[in-house]
CSV table of C-alpha atoms in Angstrom, one decimal:
chain,number,residue,atom,x,y,z
A,1,MET,CA,135.8,106.7,151.0
A,2,SER,CA,136.2,105.6,147.4
A,3,CYS,CA,134.2,108.5,146.0
A,4,ILE,CA,136.0,111.7,145.2
A,5,ALA,CA,135.2,115.4,145.2
A,6,ALA,CA,133.0,117.3,142.7
A,7,ALA,CA,133.9,117.8,139.0
A,8,VAL,CA,134.1,121.0,137.0
A,9,ALA,CA,133.5,120.7,133.3
A,10,SER,CA,135.2,123.4,131.2
A,11,SER,CA,134.0,125.0,128.0
A,12,MET,CA,136.1,124.9,124.9
A,13,SER,CA,136.3,128.7,124.9
A,14,GLY,CA,139.0,128.5,127.6
A,15,GLU,CA,136.9,129.9,130.5
A,16,ALA,CA,135.9,127.6,133.3
A,17,GLU,CA,132.2,127.0,133.7
A,18,PRO,CA,130.6,127.1,137.2
A,19,MET,CA,130.4,123.9,139.1
A,20,ARG,CA,127.2,121.9,138.2
A,21,MET,CA,125.6,118.6,138.8
A,22,ARG,CA,125.9,115.8,136.2
A,23,PRO,CA,122.9,116.0,133.8
A,24,ALA,CA,120.1,113.5,134.2
A,25,ILE,CA,120.8,110.2,132.5
A,26,LEU,CA,118.3,107.9,131.0
A,27,GLY,CA,119.6,104.5,129.8
A,28,GLY,CA,123.2,105.9,129.8
A,29,ARG,CA,122.2,108.9,127.6
A,30,ALA,CA,122.2,112.6,128.6
A,31,SER,CA,118.8,114.3,128.2
A,32,GLN,CA,120.6,116.9,126.1
A,33,ARG,CA,123.4,115.7,123.9
A,34,ALA,CA,125.9,118.3,122.6
A,35,ALA,CA,128.6,117.5,120.0
A,36,ILE,CA,131.9,116.0,121.0
A,37,THR,CA,134.7,117.9,119.4
A,38,LEU,CA,138.3,117.2,118.3
A,39,GLY,CA,140.4,120.2,117.7
A,40,GLY,CA,137.2,122.1,117.3
A,41,VAL,CA,135.8,119.7,114.7
A,42,SER,CA,132.5,118.2,115.7
A,43,LEU,CA,132.3,114.5,115.8
A,44,PRO,CA,129.0,113.5,114.2
A,45,PRO,CA,126.9,111.2,116.5
A,46,LYS,CA,127.1,108.3,114.0
A,47,ASN,CA,130.9,108.5,114.1
A,48,GLU,CA,131.2,108.3,117.9
A,49,THR,CA,130.8,104.6,118.0
A,50,LEU,CA,133.2,104.1,115.1
A,51,HIS,CA,136.1,104.8,117.4
A,52,THR,CA,138.9,107.4,117.1
A,53,LEU,CA,142.7,106.9,116.9
A,54,LEU,CA,145.1,109.7,117.8
A,55,VAL,CA,148.6,109.2,116.6
A,56,GLY,CA,151.5,111.5,117.4
A,57,SER,CA,154.8,111.7,119.1
A,58,THR,CA,155.4,112.6,122.7
A,59,GLY,CA,154.2,116.0,123.8
A,60,VAL,CA,152.5,117.1,120.6
A,61,GLY,CA,148.9,117.4,121.9
A,62,LYS,CA,147.2,113.9,122.3
A,63,THR,CA,146.4,114.5,125.9
A,64,THR,CA,145.0,118.0,125.1
A,65,LEU,CA,142.6,116.5,122.6
A,66,ILE,CA,141.5,113.8,125.0
A,67,ASP,CA,140.9,116.7,127.5
A,68,GLU,CA,138.6,118.3,124.9
A,69,VAL,CA,136.7,115.0,124.4
A,70,LEU,CA,136.4,114.4,128.1
A,71,ALA,CA,135.1,118.0,128.7
A,72,GLY,CA,132.3,117.2,126.2
A,73,ILE,CA,131.5,113.9,127.8
A,74,VAL,CA,131.2,115.4,131.3
A,75,SER,CA,129.2,118.3,130.0
A,76,ARG,CA,126.6,116.2,128.4
A,77,GLY,CA,126.5,113.5,131.1
A,78,ASP,CA,127.8,110.4,129.2
A,79,ARG,CA,129.8,107.8,131.1
A,80,ALA,CA,133.5,107.3,130.7
A,81,ILE,CA,136.2,104.8,131.6
A,82,VAL,CA,139.4,106.9,131.7
A,83,VAL,CA,142.8,105.1,131.6
A,84,ASP,CA,144.7,108.0,133.2
A,85,PRO,CA,148.5,108.1,133.4
A,86,SER,CA,149.6,110.5,136.1
A,87,ALA,CA,145.9,111.0,137.1
A,88,HIS,CA,145.9,114.1,134.8
A,89,HIS,CA,142.3,113.7,133.7
A,90,LEU,CA,141.1,112.9,137.2
A,91,THR,CA,142.7,116.1,138.5
A,92,TYR,CA,140.6,118.3,136.2
A,93,PHE,CA,137.4,116.3,135.6
A,94,GLY,CA,136.9,114.0,138.6
A,95,GLY,CA,133.3,114.0,139.9
A,96,ASP,CA,132.0,113.5,143.4
A,97,ASP,CA,130.5,110.1,142.6
A,98,ASP,CA,133.3,108.9,140.3
A,99,ILE,CA,135.3,105.7,141.0
A,100,ILE,CA,139.1,105.3,141.3
A,101,LEU,CA,140.9,102.1,140.7
A,102,ASN,CA,144.5,102.3,142.1
A,103,PRO,CA,145.6,100.0,144.9
A,104,PHE,CA,148.1,102.7,146.1
A,105,ASP,CA,145.5,105.5,146.3
A,106,ARG,CA,143.4,105.4,149.5
A,107,ARG,CA,140.4,106.5,147.6
A,108,GLY,CA,140.6,103.4,145.4
A,109,GLN,CA,138.0,100.7,145.4
A,110,GLY,CA,138.7,97.3,147.0
A,111,TRP,CA,138.5,94.6,144.3
A,112,THR,CA,139.2,91.0,143.5
A,113,ILE,CA,138.8,89.0,140.3
A,114,PHE,CA,136.3,86.8,142.1
A,115,ASN,CA,133.8,89.8,142.1
A,116,GLU,CA,133.4,89.4,138.4
A,117,ILE,CA,132.3,85.7,138.4
A,118,ARG,CA,128.6,85.1,137.6
A,119,LYS,CA,128.5,81.9,135.6
A,120,ASP,CA,130.7,78.8,135.2
A,121,PHE,CA,131.9,79.9,131.8
A,122,ASP,CA,133.3,83.1,133.3
A,123,TYR,CA,136.4,81.4,134.7
A,124,PHE,CA,138.2,81.0,131.4
A,125,ARG,CA,137.1,84.4,130.1
A,126,LEU,CA,138.4,86.1,133.3
A,127,ALA,CA,141.6,84.0,133.1
A,128,LYS,CA,142.2,85.6,129.6
A,129,SER,CA,142.0,89.0,131.2
A,130,LEU,CA,144.4,88.0,134.0
A,131,ILE,CA,146.9,86.4,131.6
A,132,PRO,CA,146.7,88.0,128.1
A,133,ASP,CA,147.0,85.9,125.0
A,134,GLY,CA,150.6,85.4,123.8
A,135,HIS,CA,151.8,85.5,120.2
A,136,GLY,CA,154.7,83.7,118.5
A,137,PRO,CA,156.6,81.0,120.5
A,138,ASP,CA,155.0,82.1,123.9
A,139,ALA,CA,151.4,81.6,122.8
A,140,SER,CA,151.1,78.0,124.1
A,141,TRP,CA,152.6,78.9,127.5
A,142,HIS,CA,150.1,81.8,127.9
A,143,PHE,CA,147.3,79.4,127.1
A,144,TYR,CA,148.4,76.8,129.7
A,145,SER,CA,148.7,79.6,132.2
A,146,GLN,CA,145.1,80.6,131.4
A,147,ILE,CA,143.9,77.0,132.0
A,148,LEU,CA,145.8,76.9,135.3
A,149,ALA,CA,144.3,80.2,136.4
A,150,ALA,CA,140.7,79.3,135.3
A,151,GLU,CA,140.7,75.9,137.1
A,152,GLY,CA,142.4,77.4,140.1
A,153,MET,CA,139.7,80.1,140.5
A,154,ARG,CA,136.9,77.5,139.9
A,155,VAL,CA,138.2,75.2,142.7
A,156,LEU,CA,138.8,78.1,145.1
A,157,MET,CA,135.4,79.5,144.5
A,158,ARG,CA,133.8,76.2,145.2
A,159,GLN,CA,135.8,75.9,148.4
A,160,GLY,CA,134.8,79.4,149.6
A,161,GLU,CA,138.4,80.6,149.4
A,162,ASN,CA,137.5,83.3,146.8
A,163,THR,CA,140.0,86.0,147.9
A,164,THR,CA,143.0,87.4,146.1
A,165,MET,CA,145.4,86.2,148.8
A,166,HIS,CA,144.1,82.6,148.5
A,167,LEU,CA,144.6,82.8,144.7
A,168,LEU,CA,148.1,84.0,145.0
A,169,ASP,CA,149.0,81.5,147.7
A,170,ARG,CA,147.7,78.5,145.9
A,171,LEU,CA,148.8,79.3,142.3
A,172,THR,CA,152.1,81.0,142.8
A,173,SER,CA,153.5,80.0,146.3
A,174,ALA,CA,152.2,76.4,146.9
A,175,THR,CA,154.5,73.5,146.2
A,176,VAL,CA,153.9,71.4,143.0
A,177,GLU,CA,152.5,68.6,145.1
A,178,GLU,CA,150.1,70.9,146.9
A,179,LEU,CA,148.9,72.5,143.6
A,180,ALA,CA,148.5,69.1,142.0
A,181,LYS,CA,146.3,67.9,144.8
A,182,LEU,CA,144.2,71.1,144.6
A,183,LEU,CA,143.7,70.7,140.8
A,184,ALA,CA,143.3,67.0,140.6
A,185,GLY,CA,140.4,66.1,138.3
A,186,THR,CA,140.3,69.4,136.5
A,187,GLN,CA,141.4,70.3,133.0
A,188,ALA,CA,144.7,71.5,134.5
A,189,GLN,CA,145.6,68.1,135.8
A,190,GLY,CA,147.7,67.2,132.7
A,191,LEU,CA,150.2,69.9,133.6
A,192,PHE,CA,151.3,67.8,136.6
A,193,ASP,CA,152.2,64.7,134.6
A,194,ARG,CA,155.6,63.3,135.4
A,195,ASP,CA,157.0,64.4,132.0
A,196,ALA,CA,155.5,67.9,132.2
A,197,GLY,CA,157.9,69.4,134.8
A,198,ARG,CA,159.4,72.0,132.5
A,199,ALA,CA,156.1,72.9,131.0
A,200,LEU,CA,154.6,73.5,134.5
A,201,ALA,CA,157.6,75.6,135.5
A,202,SER,CA,157.2,77.9,132.4
A,203,THR,CA,153.4,78.0,133.0
A,204,ARG,CA,153.7,79.1,136.6
A,205,PHE,CA,156.4,81.6,135.8
A,206,ILE,CA,154.1,83.4,133.3
A,207,LEU,CA,151.2,83.1,135.8
A,208,THR,CA,153.3,84.7,138.6
A,209,THR,CA,154.4,87.5,136.3
A,210,TYR,CA,150.8,88.6,135.7
A,211,LEU,CA,149.4,87.9,139.2
A,212,ASN,CA,152.2,89.6,141.1
A,213,SER,CA,150.5,93.1,140.9
A,214,HIS,CA,147.3,91.7,142.5
A,215,GLN,CA,149.1,91.3,145.9
A,216,TYR,CA,148.7,95.1,146.4
A,217,LEU,CA,144.9,95.0,146.0
A,218,GLN,CA,142.7,95.9,149.0
A,219,PRO,CA,139.8,93.5,149.6
A,220,GLY,CA,136.4,94.8,148.8
A,221,GLY,CA,133.2,94.1,146.9
A,222,PHE,CA,133.4,96.5,144.0
A,223,SER,CA,132.6,94.9,140.7
A,224,LEU,CA,133.4,96.3,137.2
A,225,ARG,CA,130.4,94.4,135.7
A,226,ASP,CA,128.0,95.8,138.3
A,227,TRP,CA,129.3,99.3,137.8
A,228,LEU,CA,128.8,99.0,134.0
A,229,ALA,CA,125.3,97.6,134.3
A,230,ASP,CA,124.0,99.9,137.1
A,231,GLY,CA,126.4,102.8,137.7
A,232,ASP,CA,126.0,106.3,136.6
A,233,SER,CA,129.5,107.6,137.4
A,234,ASN,CA,132.8,107.7,135.6
A,235,LEU,CA,135.7,105.4,136.3
A,236,TYR,CA,139.4,106.5,136.5
A,237,ILE,CA,142.2,103.9,136.3
A,238,THR,CA,145.2,105.9,137.6
A,239,TRP,CA,148.9,105.5,138.2
A,240,ARG,CA,152.0,107.5,138.7
A,241,GLU,CA,155.2,106.9,136.8
A,242,ASP,CA,156.9,105.1,139.7
A,243,MET,CA,153.8,102.8,140.0
A,244,GLN,CA,153.6,101.8,136.3
A,245,ALA,CA,155.9,98.8,136.3
A,246,VAL,CA,154.2,97.0,139.2
A,247,MET,CA,150.7,98.1,138.1
A,248,GLN,CA,150.8,97.4,134.3
A,249,PRO,CA,149.5,93.8,134.4
A,250,LEU,CA,146.7,95.0,136.7
A,251,ILE,CA,145.8,97.9,134.5
A,252,GLY,CA,145.7,95.7,131.5
A,253,CYS,CA,143.5,93.2,133.4
A,254,TRP,CA,140.9,95.9,134.3
A,255,VAL,CA,140.8,97.3,130.8
A,256,ASP,CA,140.4,93.9,129.3
A,257,LEU,CA,137.6,92.9,131.7
A,258,LEU,CA,135.8,96.1,130.9
A,259,CYS,CA,136.1,95.6,127.1
A,260,ASN,CA,134.7,92.1,127.5
A,261,ALA,CA,131.9,93.2,129.9
A,262,VAL,CA,130.7,95.9,127.6
A,263,LEU,CA,129.6,93.2,125.2
A,264,SER,CA,127.4,91.7,127.8
A,265,LEU,CA,125.3,94.8,128.1
A,266,GLN,CA,121.9,95.0,126.5
A,267,PRO,CA,122.3,96.6,123.0
A,268,SER,CA,121.2,100.2,122.9
A,269,PRO,CA,121.4,102.8,120.1
A,270,ASP,CA,121.2,105.6,122.7
A,271,ARG,CA,123.9,104.5,125.2
A,272,ARG,CA,127.3,106.2,125.0
A,273,LEU,CA,130.1,104.6,127.0
A,274,TRP,CA,133.4,106.2,126.3
A,275,LEU,CA,136.7,104.3,126.8
A,276,LEU,CA,139.6,106.8,126.8
A,277,LEU,CA,143.0,105.2,126.4
A,278,ASP,CA,145.7,107.9,126.5
A,279,GLU,CA,148.6,105.5,125.7
A,280,LEU,CA,147.2,102.3,124.1
A,281,GLY,CA,150.7,101.0,123.3
A,282,ALA,CA,151.7,101.0,127.0
A,283,LEU,CA,148.8,98.8,128.2
A,284,GLY,CA,150.2,95.5,127.0
A,285,HIS,CA,148.2,92.9,125.2
A,286,LEU,CA,144.4,93.3,125.7
A,287,SER,CA,142.8,90.0,124.7
A,288,SER,CA,139.3,91.5,124.4
A,289,LEU,CA,140.2,94.8,122.7
A,290,GLU,CA,139.6,93.7,119.1
A,291,GLY,CA,136.3,92.2,119.9
A,292,ALA,CA,135.2,95.3,121.8
A,293,LEU,CA,136.2,97.5,118.8
A,294,THR,CA,134.4,95.3,116.3
A,295,ARG,CA,131.3,94.5,118.2
A,296,GLY,CA,131.0,97.3,120.8
A,297,ARG,CA,129.1,99.7,118.5
A,298,LYS,CA,125.6,98.3,119.2
A,299,HIS,CA,126.3,98.5,122.9
A,300,GLY,CA,127.3,102.2,122.7
A,301,LEU,CA,131.0,101.8,123.1
A,302,CYS,CA,133.1,104.7,121.9
A,303,VAL,CA,136.9,104.3,122.1
A,304,ILE,CA,139.4,107.2,121.9
A,305,ALA,CA,142.9,105.8,121.9
A,306,GLY,CA,146.3,107.5,121.7
A,307,LEU,CA,149.3,106.0,120.1
A,308,GLN,CA,152.9,107.2,119.5
A,309,SER,CA,153.9,104.7,116.8
A,310,THR,CA,152.4,101.9,114.8
A,311,ALA,CA,155.4,99.8,115.9
A,312,GLN,CA,154.0,99.8,119.5
A,313,LEU,CA,151.0,97.7,118.5
A,314,ASP,CA,153.1,95.5,116.2
A,315,ARG,CA,155.3,94.6,119.1
A,316,VAL,CA,152.5,93.8,121.5
A,317,TYR,CA,150.0,92.0,119.2
A,318,GLY,CA,152.1,91.0,116.2
A,319,ARG,CA,151.8,92.7,112.8
A,320,GLU,CA,148.7,91.2,111.4
A,321,THR,CA,146.6,91.6,114.6
A,322,ALA,CA,148.0,95.1,115.0
A,323,ILE,CA,146.8,96.1,111.5
A,324,SER,CA,143.4,94.6,112.2
A,325,ILE,CA,143.1,96.6,115.5
A,326,ARG,CA,144.1,99.8,113.7
A,327,SER,CA,141.5,99.2,111.0
A,328,CYS,CA,138.8,99.2,113.7
A,329,PHE,CA,139.4,102.9,114.3
A,330,ARG,CA,137.3,104.6,111.5
A,331,ASN,CA,138.2,108.2,112.7
A,332,LEU,CA,141.8,109.2,112.5
A,333,VAL,CA,143.7,112.2,114.0
A,334,VAL,CA,147.3,112.6,113.0
A,335,LEU,CA,149.6,114.9,115.0
A,336,SER,CA,153.3,115.5,114.5
A,337,LEU,CA,155.3,112.3,114.1
A,338,SER,CA,158.9,111.4,114.9
A,339,ARG,CA,161.5,111.8,112.1
A,340,SER,CA,163.2,108.7,113.4
A,341,ASP,CA,160.1,106.6,112.7
A,342,PRO,CA,159.6,106.7,108.9
A,343,ASP,CA,157.4,103.6,108.9
A,344,THR,CA,154.7,105.3,110.9
A,345,SER,CA,154.8,108.5,108.8
A,346,GLU,CA,154.4,106.4,105.6
A,347,ILE,CA,151.5,104.4,106.9
A,348,LEU,CA,149.6,107.5,108.2
A,349,SER,CA,150.4,109.5,105.0
A,350,LYS,CA,148.7,106.7,103.0
A,351,ALA,CA,145.8,106.6,105.5
A,352,LEU,CA,145.0,110.3,105.1
A,353,GLY,CA,144.6,109.6,101.4
A,354,ASP,CA,145.2,111.4,98.1
A,355,ARG,CA,144.0,114.6,96.5
A,356,GLU,CA,143.6,115.6,92.9
A,357,ILE,CA,145.1,118.9,91.8
A,358,ASP,CA,145.1,120.7,88.5
A,359,ARG,CA,148.5,121.8,87.3
A,360,VAL,CA,149.1,124.3,84.5
A,361,GLN,CA,151.9,123.1,82.2
A,362,TYR,CA,153.7,125.7,80.1
A,363,SER,CA,155.5,124.9,76.8
A,364,THR,CA,157.6,126.9,74.4
A,365,GLN,CA,158.2,126.0,70.7
A,366,SER,CA,160.4,127.5,68.1
A,367,GLY,CA,159.4,127.4,64.4
A,368,MET,CA,159.5,129.3,61.1
A,369,GLN,CA,157.0,131.8,62.5
A,370,GLY,CA,159.0,132.4,65.6
A,371,ILE,CA,158.5,131.3,69.1
A,372,SER,CA,155.1,130.1,70.3
A,373,ARG,CA,154.1,129.6,73.8
A,374,GLY,CA,151.2,127.4,75.1
A,375,GLU,CA,149.7,126.1,78.2
A,376,SER,CA,147.7,123.1,79.2
A,377,LEU,CA,145.8,121.9,82.2
A,378,GLN,CA,146.8,118.5,83.6
A,379,ARG,CA,145.2,116.7,86.5
A,380,ALA,CA,147.5,115.0,89.0
A,381,THR,CA,147.1,112.9,92.1
A,382,GLU,CA,149.3,113.4,95.1
A,383,ARG,CA,149.3,112.6,98.8
A,384,LEU,CA,147.3,114.9,101.0
A,385,ALA,CA,150.2,115.0,103.4
A,386,LEU,CA,153.6,113.6,102.6
A,387,PRO,CA,155.4,111.6,105.3
A,388,SER,CA,158.0,114.4,105.6
A,389,GLU,CA,155.2,116.9,106.2
A,390,LEU,CA,153.7,114.9,109.0
A,391,THR,CA,157.1,115.0,110.8
A,392,GLN,CA,157.2,118.8,110.4
A,393,LEU,CA,153.8,119.6,111.8
A,394,ALA,CA,153.9,122.0,114.7
A,395,ASP,CA,152.8,120.9,118.1
A,396,LEU,CA,149.1,121.3,118.8
A,397,THR,CA,148.4,120.9,115.1
A,398,ALA,CA,146.6,117.9,113.5
A,399,TYR,CA,144.9,116.4,110.5
A,400,VAL,CA,141.4,115.2,111.4
A,401,ALA,CA,140.0,112.6,109.1
A,402,LEU,CA,136.5,111.4,110.1
A,403,ALA,CA,134.7,108.4,108.7
A,404,GLY,CA,132.3,108.8,105.9
A,405,ASN,CA,132.0,111.6,103.4
A,406,GLU,CA,133.9,114.1,105.5
A,407,PRO,CA,136.8,116.3,104.3
A,408,VAL,CA,140.2,115.9,106.0
A,409,ARG,CA,140.8,119.0,108.0
A,410,GLN,CA,144.0,120.5,109.3
A,411,VAL,CA,143.4,122.2,112.6
A,412,GLY,CA,145.3,124.0,115.3
A,413,PHE,CA,144.2,123.9,119.0
A,414,SER,CA,145.4,125.0,122.4
A,415,PRO,CA,145.2,123.7,125.9
A,416,VAL,CA,142.2,125.1,127.8
A,417,PRO,CA,143.1,126.4,131.3
A,418,ARG,CA,141.0,124.5,133.9
A,419,PRO,CA,141.1,124.6,137.7
A,420,ALA,CA,142.3,121.5,139.5
A,421,VAL,CA,139.3,119.9,141.3
A,422,GLN,CA,141.0,116.8,142.6
A,423,ILE,CA,144.3,115.8,144.2
A,424,PRO,CA,146.0,113.4,141.7
A,425,PHE,CA,147.0,110.9,144.3
A,426,MET,CA,146.2,110.3,148.0
A,427,GLU,CA,148.6,107.6,149.0
A,428,GLY,CA,147.6,105.1,151.6
A,429,SER,CA,149.9,103.7,154.3
A,430,CYS,CA,152.2,100.8,153.5
């Protein structure tokens, strides 16, 4: 079975609530919508689709805040896609109808990339999820790999060989001659020209790097696009630390596919679809992320992402794209930052803004009539939080800066004890 046992939603007071059914949902919206909170600060409904970035060093409270958000999501019956390292969120919030994606968990759904194909133009779009865009000198090789994957899927689909094993065999294991014959007459044909040997070798190397994790997938008919359009459950993408290296390309592929598929949904002001990314920087390059952040609002997408350092995004996306992605998060939560990363502290200190303060200046003057003292009021502008202050924040303390005319608040919060309702992992046989 791919479904998992019942969920327990917990109140923010720290006491577990009794087990209950998910509220009735109409068009992706709970019949009664309570406020989502961050460190006890209510997120206004208009801010939910403006996306929220949580930045803080390891172990300072990002996961605790995401727990708080997820408790609100489950309580009011919204849907969530939870990218879940160590299956922490699944353990405490997993519902009886929720979906697991993890090829090493026997509760996981069987899936293949071919399940997402609907139209002819899907092939290249899906190829960009399989092989993310590169940047710098690798960009062209990634593009050629995307062409090879797209044309390979197109031919295999037409031949009725639309399985993961056929895809791996033809694109990564077949000889050059066999692959050239398969792709003759397609846009990938030029990769097999006599003078393109080195280009083809580099292209297949990149392709193999990203397709390798797909060998562990179990066959099955689950479709991310169908789940988005017709489902009413939550979806958990889980892994354990020892699974991360082999699963990372697959995790990135799933998240990218979901980001892209959200934009195909009918626009709705009432829908709320939450994407919780506990460690955004660890997911690799997501080709569709920026588009989902900029255009997902009218489809009801609400992204909550955790990040340890601004350098993580710079490394994955390049500096300019990383800045553009960060700018898409209109709500900002800053937790304690690392002293050894002054660049992140400086950027976030500026992001929190300035404040005006009135300072009393005292003066003393000596004259013929003796000593006179005076005072004057001077208005000064200073940072709301200096970079050094952000590195000295206590754990479980944060600045919450919401979009719009909202004051920046400094809050403290605590983990809420919750009963485990799921086993984190149920490993299948080798």
